[in-house]
Tab-separated table of C-alpha atoms and ligand atoms in Angstrom:
chain	number	residue	atom	x	y	z
H	316	MET	CA	22.708	10.137	-13.529
H	317	SER	CA	24.553	7.333	-11.747
H	318	ASN	CA	25.507	4.095	-13.395
H	319	TYR	CA	22.535	1.986	-12.341
H	320	ALA	CA	23.807	-1.163	-14.037
H	321	GLU	CA	26.903	-1.017	-11.823
H	322	MET	CA	24.822	-0.213	-8.751
H	323	VAL	CA	22.545	-3.218	-9.251
H	324	GLN	CA	25.461	-5.472	-10.153
H	325	SER	CA	27.348	-4.569	-6.989
H	326	ALA	CA	24.188	-5.152	-4.909
H	327	ARG	CA	23.795	-8.544	-6.588
H	328	GLU	CA	27.412	-9.471	-5.828
H	329	THR	CA	26.814	-8.480	-2.206
H	330	PHE	CA	23.672	-10.613	-2.123
H	331	TYR	CA	25.545	-13.649	-3.442
H	332	SER	CA	28.309	-13.077	-0.903
H	333	GLY	CA	25.702	-14.124	1.682
H	334	LYS	CA	26.023	-10.936	3.715
H	335	THR	CA	22.255	-10.407	4.070
H	336	ARG	CA	21.467	-14.005	5.049
H	337	PRO	CA	22.363	-14.185	8.784
H	338	MET	CA	19.396	-13.393	11.023
H	339	ASP	CA	21.553	-11.184	13.292
H	340	PHE	CA	22.519	-9.002	10.345
H	341	ARG	CA	18.900	-8.487	9.252
H	342	ILE	CA	17.772	-7.726	12.793
H	343	LYS	CA	20.586	-5.203	13.195
H	344	GLN	CA	19.634	-3.444	9.950
H	345	ILE	CA	15.958	-3.164	10.917
H	346	LYS	CA	16.994	-1.771	14.315
H	347	GLN	CA	19.201	0.726	12.496
H	348	LEU	CA	16.289	1.750	10.248
H	349	ARG	CA	14.122	2.294	13.323
H	350	LYS	CA	16.920	4.262	14.977
H	351	MET	CA	17.249	6.408	11.844
H	352	ILE	CA	13.611	7.453	12.124
H	353	GLU	CA	13.641	7.838	15.905
H	354	GLU	CA	16.782	9.992	15.961
H	355	ASN	CA	15.587	12.191	13.097
H	356	LYS	CA	11.894	12.515	13.905
H	357	SER	CA	11.952	16.258	13.981
H	358	ASP	CA	13.848	16.536	10.652
H	359	PHE	CA	11.480	14.062	9.010
H	360	SER	CA	8.457	15.899	10.367
H	361	GLY	CA	9.932	19.167	9.077
H	362	ALA	CA	10.513	17.675	5.635
H	363	LEU	CA	6.959	16.282	5.519
H	364	SER	CA	5.621	19.698	6.434
H	365	THR	CA	7.762	21.323	3.730
H	366	ASP	CA	6.393	18.944	1.101
H	367	LEU	CA	2.746	18.817	2.165
H	368	ARG	CA	2.337	21.584	4.772
H	369	ARG	CA	1.201	18.792	6.990
H	370	THR	CA	0.716	19.126	10.737
H	371	LYS	CA	3.168	17.491	13.167
H	372	PHE	CA	0.386	15.287	14.591
H	373	GLU	CA	-0.400	13.684	11.213
H	374	ASN	CA	3.324	13.404	10.428
H	375	TYR	CA	3.920	11.464	13.613
H	376	VAL	CA	0.820	9.274	13.640
H	377	LEU	CA	0.499	8.521	9.935
H	378	GLU	CA	4.160	8.260	8.990
H	379	LEU	CA	6.814	8.228	11.712
H	380	ASP	CA	5.098	6.135	14.377
H	381	PHE	CA	3.563	3.915	11.713
H	382	THR	CA	6.971	3.082	10.208
H	383	ILE	CA	8.580	2.628	13.625
H	384	ASN	CA	5.767	0.206	14.527
H	385	GLU	CA	6.363	-1.738	11.290
H	386	CYS	CA	10.010	-2.175	12.383
H	387	THR	CA	9.033	-3.197	15.916
H	388	HIS	CA	6.363	-5.630	14.717
H	389	MET	CA	8.845	-7.177	12.275
H	390	LEU	CA	11.536	-7.501	14.965
H	391	ARG	CA	9.033	-9.211	17.255
H	392	HIS	CA	8.078	-11.837	14.659
H	393	ILE	CA	10.989	-12.148	12.247
H	394	LYS	CA	12.405	-15.378	13.675
H	395	GLU	CA	9.011	-17.061	13.663
H	396	TRP	CA	8.202	-15.921	10.093
H	397	ALA	CA	11.663	-16.787	8.764
H	398	ALA	CA	11.620	-20.287	10.222
H	399	PRO	CA	11.365	-23.090	7.644
H	400	GLU	CA	7.879	-24.606	7.507
H	401	ARG	CA	7.209	-28.328	7.581
H	402	PRO	CA	3.926	-28.928	5.760
H	403	SER	CA	1.942	-32.149	6.164
H	404	LYS	CA	3.031	-35.182	4.134
H	405	THR	CA	1.554	-38.552	3.143
H	406	TRP	CA	2.871	-42.058	3.875
H	407	VAL	CA	4.812	-41.983	0.596
H	408	ASN	CA	7.181	-39.419	2.167
H	409	ILE	CA	7.227	-40.985	5.593
H	410	PHE	CA	11.045	-41.217	5.677
H	411	ASP	CA	11.597	-37.842	3.986
H	412	ASP	CA	11.919	-34.279	5.162
H	413	VAL	CA	9.401	-31.975	3.457
H	414	VAL	CA	10.368	-28.353	4.053
H	415	ILE	CA	9.482	-24.885	2.778
H	416	HIS	CA	12.514	-22.611	2.940
H	417	LYS	CA	11.971	-18.829	2.839
H	418	GLU	CA	14.393	-17.709	0.178
H	419	PRO	CA	15.109	-14.019	-0.370
H	420	TYR	CA	14.683	-12.955	-3.996
H	421	GLY	CA	18.001	-11.109	-4.313
H	422	VAL	CA	18.055	-7.457	-5.375
H	423	VAL	CA	14.742	-5.726	-4.786
H	424	LEU	CA	13.604	-2.334	-6.090
H	425	VAL	CA	11.198	-0.430	-3.823
H	426	MET	CA	9.560	2.638	-5.374
H	427	GLY	CA	7.556	4.941	-3.088
H	428	ALA	CA	4.840	7.533	-3.751
H	429	TRP	CA	4.777	11.170	-2.638
H	430	ASN	CA	1.566	11.301	-0.609
H	431	TYR	CA	2.908	9.435	2.458
H	432	PRO	CA	6.492	9.612	1.276
H	433	LEU	CA	8.141	8.172	4.352
H	434	GLN	CA	6.012	5.172	5.260
H	435	LEU	CA	5.112	4.167	1.695
H	436	THR	CA	8.822	4.039	0.877
H	437	LEU	CA	10.236	2.561	4.069
H	438	ALA	CA	7.520	0.143	5.267
H	439	PRO	CA	8.101	-2.182	2.269
H	440	VAL	CA	11.869	-1.785	2.815
H	441	VAL	CA	11.424	-3.257	6.321
H	442	GLY	CA	9.949	-6.418	4.774
H	443	ALA	CA	12.605	-6.573	2.058
H	444	ILE	CA	15.455	-6.292	4.589
H	445	ALA	CA	13.831	-8.771	6.984
H	446	ALA	CA	13.588	-11.315	4.190
H	447	GLY	CA	17.322	-10.998	3.467
H	448	ASN	CA	17.335	-9.030	0.221
H	449	CYS	CA	19.564	-6.219	-0.979
H	450	VAL	CA	17.397	-3.183	-1.663
H	451	ILE	CA	17.504	-0.249	-4.068
H	452	ILE	CA	15.236	2.415	-2.588
H	453	LYS	CA	13.591	4.956	-4.892
H	454	PRO	CA	11.610	7.620	-2.980
H	455	SER	CA	9.252	9.863	-4.951
H	456	GLU	CA	10.941	13.006	-6.223
H	457	VAL	CA	7.590	14.828	-5.966
H	458	ALA	CA	7.965	14.937	-2.159
H	459	SER	CA	11.509	16.207	-2.638
H	460	ALA	CA	12.345	17.263	0.941
H	461	VAL	CA	11.565	13.791	2.314
H	462	ALA	CA	13.265	12.071	-0.638
H	463	LYS	CA	16.466	14.082	-0.068
H	464	LEU	CA	16.421	13.304	3.657
H	465	ILE	CA	16.013	9.580	2.993
H	466	ALA	CA	18.878	9.740	0.474
H	467	ASP	CA	20.984	11.569	3.057
H	468	LEU	CA	20.276	9.411	6.087
H	469	VAL	CA	20.066	5.850	4.753
H	470	PRO	CA	23.825	5.645	4.006
H	471	LYS	CA	24.549	6.862	7.547
H	472	TYR	CA	22.481	4.151	9.243
H	473	LEU	CA	22.208	1.142	6.939
H	474	ASP	CA	24.841	-1.082	5.350
H	475	ASN	CA	26.039	0.751	2.236
H	476	GLU	CA	26.763	-2.349	0.181
H	477	CYS	CA	23.300	-3.836	0.661
H	478	TYR	CA	20.977	-0.828	0.678
H	479	LYS	CA	21.210	2.084	-1.730
H	480	VAL	CA	18.999	5.090	-2.426
H	481	VAL	CA	18.342	6.564	-5.864
H	482	TYR	CA	17.238	10.176	-5.815
H	483	GLY	CA	15.660	11.306	-9.068
H	484	GLY	CA	12.608	11.718	-11.255
H	485	VAL	CA	11.189	10.119	-14.379
H	486	PRO	CA	14.475	9.922	-16.399
H	487	GLU	CA	16.285	8.273	-13.481
H	488	THR	CA	13.404	5.856	-12.818
H	489	THR	CA	13.144	4.982	-16.504
H	490	GLU	CA	16.846	4.119	-16.553
H	491	LEU	CA	16.579	2.216	-13.279
H	492	LEU	CA	13.684	0.134	-14.592
H	493	LYS	CA	15.886	-1.113	-17.460
H	494	GLN	CA	17.969	-3.041	-14.933
H	495	LYS	CA	17.366	-6.617	-13.916
H	496	PHE	CA	15.781	-6.808	-10.477
H	497	ASP	CA	14.637	-9.911	-8.664
H	498	TYR	CA	11.519	-8.224	-7.274
H	499	ILE	CA	9.890	-4.816	-7.766
H	500	PHE	CA	7.601	-3.278	-5.178
H	501	TYR	CA	5.863	-0.208	-6.587
H	502	THR	CA	3.468	2.243	-4.936
H	503	GLY	CA	1.836	4.934	-7.051
H	504	SER	CA	-0.622	5.529	-9.844
H	505	THR	CA	-2.152	2.863	-12.068
H	506	THR	CA	-0.641	4.590	-15.124
H	507	VAL	CA	2.920	4.246	-13.850
H	508	GLY	CA	2.034	0.820	-12.462
H	509	ARG	CA	1.577	-0.303	-16.067
H	510	ILE	CA	5.015	1.112	-16.993
H	511	VAL	CA	6.579	-0.800	-14.101
H	512	ARG	CA	4.782	-4.016	-15.086
H	513	GLU	CA	5.917	-3.667	-18.686
H	514	ALA	CA	9.521	-3.095	-17.598
H	515	SER	CA	9.361	-6.100	-15.274
H	516	ASN	CA	8.201	-8.356	-18.120
H	517	LYS	CA	11.610	-8.271	-19.757
H	518	TYR	CA	13.123	-10.403	-16.981
H	519	LEU	CA	9.819	-11.889	-15.731
H	520	THR	CA	10.476	-10.065	-12.478
H	521	PRO	CA	7.676	-10.564	-9.938
H	522	VAL	CA	5.991	-7.338	-8.850
H	523	THR	CA	3.780	-5.953	-6.159
H	524	LEU	CA	1.765	-2.997	-7.449
H	525	GLU	CA	0.143	-0.845	-4.776
H	526	LEU	CA	-2.037	1.403	-6.926
H	527	GLY	CA	-5.043	3.665	-6.546
H	528	GLY	CA	-8.589	3.973	-7.786
H	529	LYS	CA	-11.966	5.335	-6.797
H	530	SER	CA	-12.902	3.969	-3.367
H	531	PRO	CA	-16.700	4.225	-2.983
H	532	THR	CA	-18.575	4.926	0.246
H	533	TYR	CA	-22.165	3.769	0.690
H	534	ILE	CA	-24.315	5.259	3.464
H	535	ASP	CA	-27.826	4.034	4.272
H	536	ASN	CA	-30.584	5.436	6.459
H	537	THR	CA	-29.709	3.220	9.440
H	538	ALA	CA	-26.222	4.746	9.812
H	539	ASP	CA	-25.528	6.895	12.850
H	540	VAL	CA	-25.348	10.318	11.193
H	541	PRO	CA	-23.090	12.203	13.679
H	542	ILE	CA	-20.537	9.364	13.890
H	543	THR	CA	-20.606	8.710	10.136
H	544	ALA	CA	-19.992	12.404	9.472
H	545	LYS	CA	-17.019	12.520	11.864
H	546	ARG	CA	-15.392	9.454	10.364
H	547	LEU	CA	-16.131	10.462	6.766
H	548	VAL	CA	-14.761	13.993	7.123
H	549	TRP	CA	-11.647	12.746	8.900
H	550	GLY	CA	-10.923	9.999	6.337
H	551	LYS	CA	-11.534	12.275	3.377
H	552	PHE	CA	-9.591	15.328	4.512
H	553	ILE	CA	-6.486	13.941	6.237
H	554	ASN	CA	-3.561	14.825	3.985
H	555	ALA	CA	-6.058	17.008	2.044
H	556	GLY	CA	-7.603	13.928	0.459
H	557	GLN	CA	-4.264	12.863	-1.031
H	558	THR	CA	-4.672	9.387	0.416
H	559	CYS	CA	-4.955	6.291	-1.757
H	560	ILE	CA	-7.585	4.833	0.597
H	561	ALA	CA	-9.582	8.062	1.021
H	562	PRO	CA	-13.314	7.790	0.320
H	563	ASP	CA	-13.473	8.932	-3.300
H	564	TYR	CA	-17.232	9.416	-3.682
H	565	VAL	CA	-20.448	8.770	-1.752
H	566	LEU	CA	-23.445	6.705	-2.877
H	567	CYS	CA	-26.681	7.309	-0.933
H	568	THR	CA	-30.296	8.408	-1.251
H	569	LYS	CA	-31.177	12.110	-1.504
H	570	GLU	CA	-32.603	11.990	2.063
H	571	VAL	CA	-29.421	10.505	3.549
H	572	GLN	CA	-27.341	12.975	1.529
H	573	ASP	CA	-29.180	15.970	3.013
H	574	LYS	CA	-28.685	14.720	6.581
H	575	ILE	CA	-25.024	13.794	6.077
H	576	ILE	CA	-24.155	17.082	4.398
H	577	GLU	CA	-25.814	19.097	7.170
H	578	GLU	CA	-23.839	17.183	9.800
H	579	CYS	CA	-20.589	17.311	7.824
H	580	LYS	CA	-20.841	21.118	7.635
H	581	ARG	CA	-20.852	21.130	11.433
H	582	VAL	CA	-17.982	18.619	11.675
H	583	ILE	CA	-15.780	20.518	9.192
H	584	LYS	CA	-16.261	23.640	11.320
H	585	GLU	CA	-15.451	21.665	14.466
H	586	TYR	CA	-12.254	20.189	12.955
H	587	TYR	CA	-10.976	23.123	10.894
H	588	GLY	CA	-12.759	26.251	12.203
H	589	GLU	CA	-14.884	28.885	10.434
H	590	ASP	CA	-12.270	29.358	7.713
H	591	PRO	CA	-10.505	26.020	7.041
H	592	LYS	CA	-7.743	27.882	5.190
H	593	GLN	CA	-6.503	29.241	8.503
H	594	SER	CA	-6.419	25.799	10.105
H	595	PRO	CA	-2.912	24.420	10.717
H	596	ASP	CA	-4.420	20.933	10.433
H	597	LEU	CA	-5.294	21.049	6.750
H	598	CYS	CA	-2.599	20.143	4.213
H	599	ARG	CA	-1.981	21.779	0.877
H	600	ILE	CA	-1.964	20.171	-2.565
H	601	ILE	CA	1.480	18.813	-3.404
H	602	THR	CA	2.187	20.774	-6.631
H	603	THR	CA	0.571	23.439	-8.821
H	604	LYS	CA	-0.055	20.823	-11.514
H	605	HIS	CA	-1.952	18.633	-9.060
H	606	PHE	CA	-3.822	21.725	-7.780
H	607	GLN	CA	-4.956	22.681	-11.293
H	608	ARG	CA	-6.243	19.182	-12.030
H	609	LEU	CA	-8.316	19.267	-8.836
H	610	ALA	CA	-9.572	22.838	-9.249
H	611	ALA	CA	-11.040	21.867	-12.642
H	612	PHE	CA	-13.288	19.323	-10.883
H	613	LEU	CA	-15.030	22.082	-8.902
H	614	SER	CA	-17.254	22.931	-11.850
H	615	ASN	CA	-18.736	19.409	-11.803
H	616	GLY	CA	-22.210	19.243	-10.229
H	617	GLU	CA	-23.063	21.812	-7.569
H	618	VAL	CA	-21.053	22.867	-4.519
H	619	ALA	CA	-22.831	21.922	-1.266
H	620	ILE	CA	-19.927	22.682	1.088
H	621	GLY	CA	-16.682	24.600	0.480
H	622	GLY	CA	-15.531	25.188	-3.074
H	623	ARG	CA	-13.035	28.000	-2.461
H	624	THR	CA	-9.433	27.803	-3.635
H	625	ASP	CA	-6.199	29.766	-3.397
H	626	PRO	CA	-3.818	28.884	-6.244
H	627	GLY	CA	-0.935	30.765	-4.577
H	628	GLU	CA	-1.113	28.481	-1.565
H	629	LYS	CA	-2.244	25.406	-3.546
H	630	TYR	CA	-5.212	25.395	-1.179
H	631	ILE	CA	-8.547	23.727	-1.859
H	632	GLU	CA	-11.290	24.047	0.739
H	633	PRO	CA	-12.892	20.802	1.956
H	634	THR	CA	-15.606	20.502	-0.662
H	635	PHE	CA	-18.755	18.406	-1.109
H	636	LEU	CA	-20.385	18.279	-4.555
H	637	ILE	CA	-23.984	17.222	-5.206
H	638	ASN	CA	-25.947	16.604	-8.424
H	639	VAL	CA	-22.839	15.043	-9.919
H	640	LYS	CA	-23.416	12.853	-12.957
H	641	PRO	CA	-21.597	9.518	-13.346
H	642	THR	CA	-20.369	10.827	-16.697
H	643	ASP	CA	-18.759	13.975	-15.194
H	644	PRO	CA	-14.934	14.189	-15.357
H	645	ILE	CA	-14.649	13.906	-11.553
H	646	MET	CA	-16.174	10.419	-11.786
H	647	GLN	CA	-13.732	9.244	-14.482
H	648	GLU	CA	-10.527	9.209	-12.424
H	649	GLU	CA	-9.345	8.970	-8.836
H	650	ILE	CA	-9.859	12.384	-7.220
H	651	PHE	CA	-6.933	12.313	-4.787
H	652	GLY	CA	-7.837	15.666	-3.220
H	653	PRO	CA	-10.271	17.291	-0.766
H	654	ILE	CA	-13.358	17.061	-2.983
H	655	LEU	CA	-16.171	14.601	-2.275
H	656	PRO	CA	-18.915	14.086	-4.871
H	657	PHE	CA	-22.290	12.523	-4.008
H	658	ILE	CA	-24.173	10.275	-6.419
H	659	ASN	CA	-27.760	9.370	-5.546
H	660	VAL	CA	-28.915	5.754	-5.573
H	661	ASN	CA	-32.164	4.309	-4.201
H	662	ASN	CA	-30.759	1.377	-2.247
H	663	ALA	CA	-27.812	-0.925	-1.562
H	664	TYR	CA	-28.508	-3.033	-4.683
H	665	GLU	CA	-28.257	0.013	-6.942
H	666	ALA	CA	-25.046	1.038	-5.160
H	667	ILE	CA	-23.550	-2.415	-5.659
H	668	LYS	CA	-24.497	-2.382	-9.352
H	669	PHE	CA	-22.860	1.048	-9.708
H	670	ILE	CA	-19.673	-0.207	-8.029
H	671	ASN	CA	-19.527	-3.458	-9.990
H	672	GLU	CA	-19.861	-1.612	-13.307
H	673	ARG	CA	-16.553	0.142	-12.564
H	674	GLU	CA	-12.929	-0.895	-11.934
H	675	LYS	CA	-12.284	-2.794	-8.705
H	676	PRO	CA	-11.462	-0.207	-6.043
H	677	LEU	CA	-8.693	-0.280	-3.438
H	678	VAL	CA	-11.218	-0.030	-0.598
H	679	LEU	CA	-14.963	-0.078	-0.220
H	680	TYR	CA	-16.605	1.733	2.683
H	681	ALA	CA	-20.191	1.094	3.800
H	682	PHE	CA	-22.016	2.751	6.676
H	683	SER	CA	-25.060	0.820	7.912
H	684	LYS	CA	-26.289	-0.765	11.134
H	685	ASP	CA	-27.967	-3.515	9.115
H	686	SER	CA	-25.764	-6.609	9.098
H	687	ALA	CA	-27.527	-7.910	5.962
H	688	VAL	CA	-26.449	-4.754	4.118
H	689	GLN	CA	-22.922	-5.033	5.522
H	690	ASN	CA	-22.653	-8.629	4.310
H	691	LEU	CA	-24.094	-7.709	0.943
H	692	PHE	CA	-21.221	-5.279	0.329
H	693	ILE	CA	-18.626	-7.774	1.525
H	694	SER	CA	-19.974	-10.668	-0.552
H	695	GLN	CA	-21.317	-8.973	-3.694
H	696	THR	CA	-18.483	-6.569	-4.560
H	697	GLN	CA	-14.759	-6.875	-5.240
H	698	SER	CA	-12.156	-4.535	-3.766
H	699	GLY	CA	-8.730	-4.583	-2.110
H	700	ALA	CA	-10.400	-4.263	1.298
H	701	VAL	CA	-13.705	-3.420	2.971
H	702	CYS	CA	-14.262	-1.250	6.007
H	703	ILE	CA	-17.708	-1.115	7.560
H	704	ASN	CA	-18.785	1.973	9.525
H	705	ASP	CA	-15.420	3.755	9.446
H	706	THR	CA	-12.752	4.994	7.069
H	707	ILE	CA	-8.975	4.408	6.792
H	708	LEU	CA	-8.662	2.352	10.003
H	709	GLN	CA	-8.456	-0.995	8.191
H	710	TYR	CA	-4.977	0.190	7.142
H	711	SER	CA	-3.763	0.279	10.737
H	712	VAL	CA	-4.628	-3.347	11.522
H	713	ASP	CA	-1.296	-5.009	10.881
H	714	THR	CA	-2.797	-8.488	10.673
H	715	LEU	CA	-4.941	-7.462	7.692
H	716	PRO	CA	-3.472	-7.636	4.170
H	717	PHE	CA	-3.128	-4.266	2.486
H	718	GLY	CA	-3.287	-4.288	-1.293
H	719	GLY	CA	-5.491	-3.803	-4.307
H	720	VAL	CA	-7.127	-6.043	-6.851
H	721	GLY	CA	-7.552	-5.550	-10.596
H	722	MET	CA	-6.726	-1.954	-11.540
H	723	SER	CA	-6.105	-1.027	-7.882
H	724	GLY	CA	-3.103	-3.321	-7.718
H	725	MET	CA	-1.708	-6.771	-7.164
H	726	GLY	CA	-0.055	-8.307	-4.117
H	727	ALA	CA	-0.409	-7.160	-0.533
H	728	TYR	CA	1.745	-6.318	2.479
H	729	HIS	CA	1.766	-5.240	6.161
H	730	GLY	CA	2.638	-7.505	9.066
H	731	LYS	CA	3.503	-11.070	8.082
H	732	LEU	CA	2.681	-10.362	4.443
H	733	SER	CA	5.464	-7.747	4.386
H	734	TYR	CA	7.837	-10.604	5.108
H	735	ASP	CA	6.175	-13.170	2.830
H	736	THR	CA	6.100	-10.735	-0.109
H	737	PHE	CA	9.884	-10.658	-0.290
H	738	VAL	CA	10.627	-14.371	-0.067
H	739	HIS	CA	10.202	-17.169	-2.520
H	740	PRO	CA	8.708	-20.180	-0.698
H	741	LYS	CA	11.190	-22.795	-1.862
H	742	GLY	CA	9.768	-26.295	-1.621
H	743	CYS	CA	12.483	-28.779	-0.599
H	744	LEU	CA	12.235	-32.556	-0.481
H	745	LEU	CA	15.077	-34.224	1.407
H	746	ARG	CA	15.266	-38.004	0.886
H	747	THR	CA	17.569	-40.622	2.364
H	748	PHE	CA	18.907	-43.865	0.948
H	749	ASN	CA	16.740	-45.777	3.424
H	750	PHE	CA	16.023	-49.308	2.117
H	751	ILE	CA	12.285	-49.320	3.021
H	752	GLY	CA	11.763	-45.870	1.493
H	753	GLU	CA	13.391	-47.104	-1.710
H	754	PHE	CA	11.209	-50.228	-1.728
H	755	VAL	CA	8.000	-48.145	-1.211
H	756	GLY	CA	8.854	-45.914	-4.124
H	757	SER	CA	10.219	-48.514	-6.491
H	758	SER	CA	6.938	-49.121	-8.345
H	759	ARG	CA	7.686	-45.925	-10.338
H	760	TYR	CA	10.575	-47.614	-12.202
H	761	PRO	CA	10.137	-49.397	-15.552
H	762	PRO	CA	9.389	-51.944	-16.728
H	763	TYR	CA	5.769	-50.934	-16.058
H	764	SER	CA	3.016	-53.501	-15.608
H	765	GLU	CA	-0.722	-53.687	-14.898
H	766	THR	CA	0.075	-54.790	-11.319
H	767	LYS	CA	2.161	-51.655	-10.697
H	768	LEU	CA	-0.791	-49.475	-11.791
H	769	LYS	CA	-2.606	-50.614	-8.659
H	770	PHE	CA	-0.030	-48.894	-6.389
D	1441	LIG	P1	4.485	9.586	-7.906
D	1441	LIG	O1	4.353	10.611	-8.973
D	1441	LIG	O2	5.270	9.920	-6.693
D	1441	LIG	O3	5.043	8.274	-8.567
D	1441	LIG	C1	5.362	7.121	-7.827
D	1441	LIG	C2	6.711	6.623	-8.283
D	1441	LIG	O4	6.707	6.398	-9.680
D	1441	LIG	C3	7.834	7.604	-8.003
D	1441	LIG	O5	8.933	6.922	-7.451
D	1441	LIG	C4	8.137	8.208	-9.357
D	1441	LIG	O6	9.488	8.573	-9.493
D	1441	LIG	C5	7.801	7.084	-10.300
D	1441	LIG	N1	7.362	7.548	-11.616
D	1441	LIG	C6	6.500	8.573	-11.876
D	1441	LIG	N2	6.319	8.704	-13.215
D	1441	LIG	C7	7.047	7.727	-13.806
D	1441	LIG	C8	7.275	7.337	-15.159
D	1441	LIG	N3	6.690	7.968	-16.183
D	1441	LIG	N4	8.103	6.292	-15.401
D	1441	LIG	C9	8.693	5.631	-14.373
D	1441	LIG	N5	8.518	5.969	-13.079
D	1441	LIG	C10	7.732	6.996	-12.783
D	1441	LIG	O7	3.106	9.177	-7.339
D	1441	LIG	P2	1.732	9.140	-8.038
D	1441	LIG	O8	1.777	8.087	-9.077
D	1441	LIG	O9	1.242	10.497	-8.384
D	1441	LIG	O10	0.911	8.650	-6.729
D	1441	LIG	C11	-0.407	8.851	-6.584
D	1441	LIG	C12	-1.138	7.564	-6.906
D	1441	LIG	O11	-0.611	6.524	-6.109
D	1441	LIG	C13	-2.601	7.610	-6.611
D	1441	LIG	O12	-3.282	6.970	-7.649
D	1441	LIG	C14	-2.728	6.824	-5.327
D	1441	LIG	O13	-3.981	6.234	-5.155
D	1441	LIG	C15	-1.652	5.820	-5.499
D	1441	LIG	N6	-1.196	5.363	-4.201
D	1441	LIG	C16	-1.406	4.067	-3.880
D	1441	LIG	C17	-1.023	3.620	-2.635
D	1441	LIG	C18	-1.227	2.202	-2.217
D	1441	LIG	O14	-0.616	1.820	-1.236
D	1441	LIG	N7	-2.027	1.415	-2.892
D	1441	LIG	C19	-0.428	4.505	-1.744
D	1441	LIG	C20	-0.232	5.811	-2.131
D	1441	LIG	C21	-0.599	6.238	-3.375
């Protein structure tokens, strides 16, 4: 294990040297990060496939191109976002300069998760660099091929004094979290999110926690069944359901359930063939431990589609479960795999009650043509985000905040928020010794009198 105290201290000294402050330096580093991904696309895609047996298409679209776009979007806007803001002021400050300076925090720790190991680690790093911080990057050891590649390549492309990678697991992270950081950006489970928050308390370090949870999906009888099925199956089974914003369970009537399941059977065949196990487009579960946790859920309720597994390959067939009870184990924790349980409700109000009785999810999906129902879900529930009549795509809109609420997280990023997350908005009042300004403000000085109270 490296000496993390020394590592953080040297990053802090570099930060105070002012090296990360000039705009040209930050722009150069983001360009270098983009170049690192562009020049090593095939190695990154290979590593992602080693970790998740993921197809090249998903590797490119969901990770490589996504992260490259984050860099490009940041480069396009960085000067505008970094510019000091001049908020409105009253006559009292008429001779003063009222400015909000965007101040980098200092040394930032970014911890990524294994399920999208490239973009979840590097997209926040783009914001942290853009804002002028030094960054300690901690990829998830669970996706070890990608983590090793990041550890290998970052020193070759980015400034070594400002940006450092820690490769390691729980003991390394535990040691790392004992250090004093100026900001921590964590992506992963709620359980570890708590550990990170507790560690951050020691120095009152601000944190962003991008966590998980059970994202519900409501479908009513006005929804277009073929399109709903296509979007639901895609959103649930990309990355074999190991997606923090995957639909976790479906709420609908028994009638809607029957129609959706019939159509989803057809769509699964269309996407993955007669035997999904043979499809190159279906990922595997990341580790045997994760596979075993998921396989145990298959005895909950009744299998309506799929249900087969192959422990040797860590394969779980795209599976729909019906007659699931809210008290079943699968409904007690985030599924994070290719299993979709259905719970029957009679209407939107019952669905909303069901959702509101549980922890606030990361995303809420609702399929309905009825705008009153759509608005009901937006206004009567709480979640990190809402997506009506589709799945996952809200994530790709870079002007929308991405983040959870309550147990699904705190803070948000993407686009401008990726920049704003990593700066402290420092309020600055710049006064002069102007005689009139001094006269206007002089009523604040003692001795106080009734007349002065009127000003
Ligand atoms: P993980 O096991 O890769 O852990 C994430 C990070 O926490 C890693 O860097 C790991 O080293 C560290 N870590 C793990 N155990 C630790 C411990 N005991 N002490 C200190 N550090 C520790 O990922 P995970 O937690 O299995 O990720 C899956 C979860 O993440 C799911 O709940 C998913 O919903 C959530 N997630 C959220 C988002 C989001 O953006 N909101 C994205 C992806 C995943």
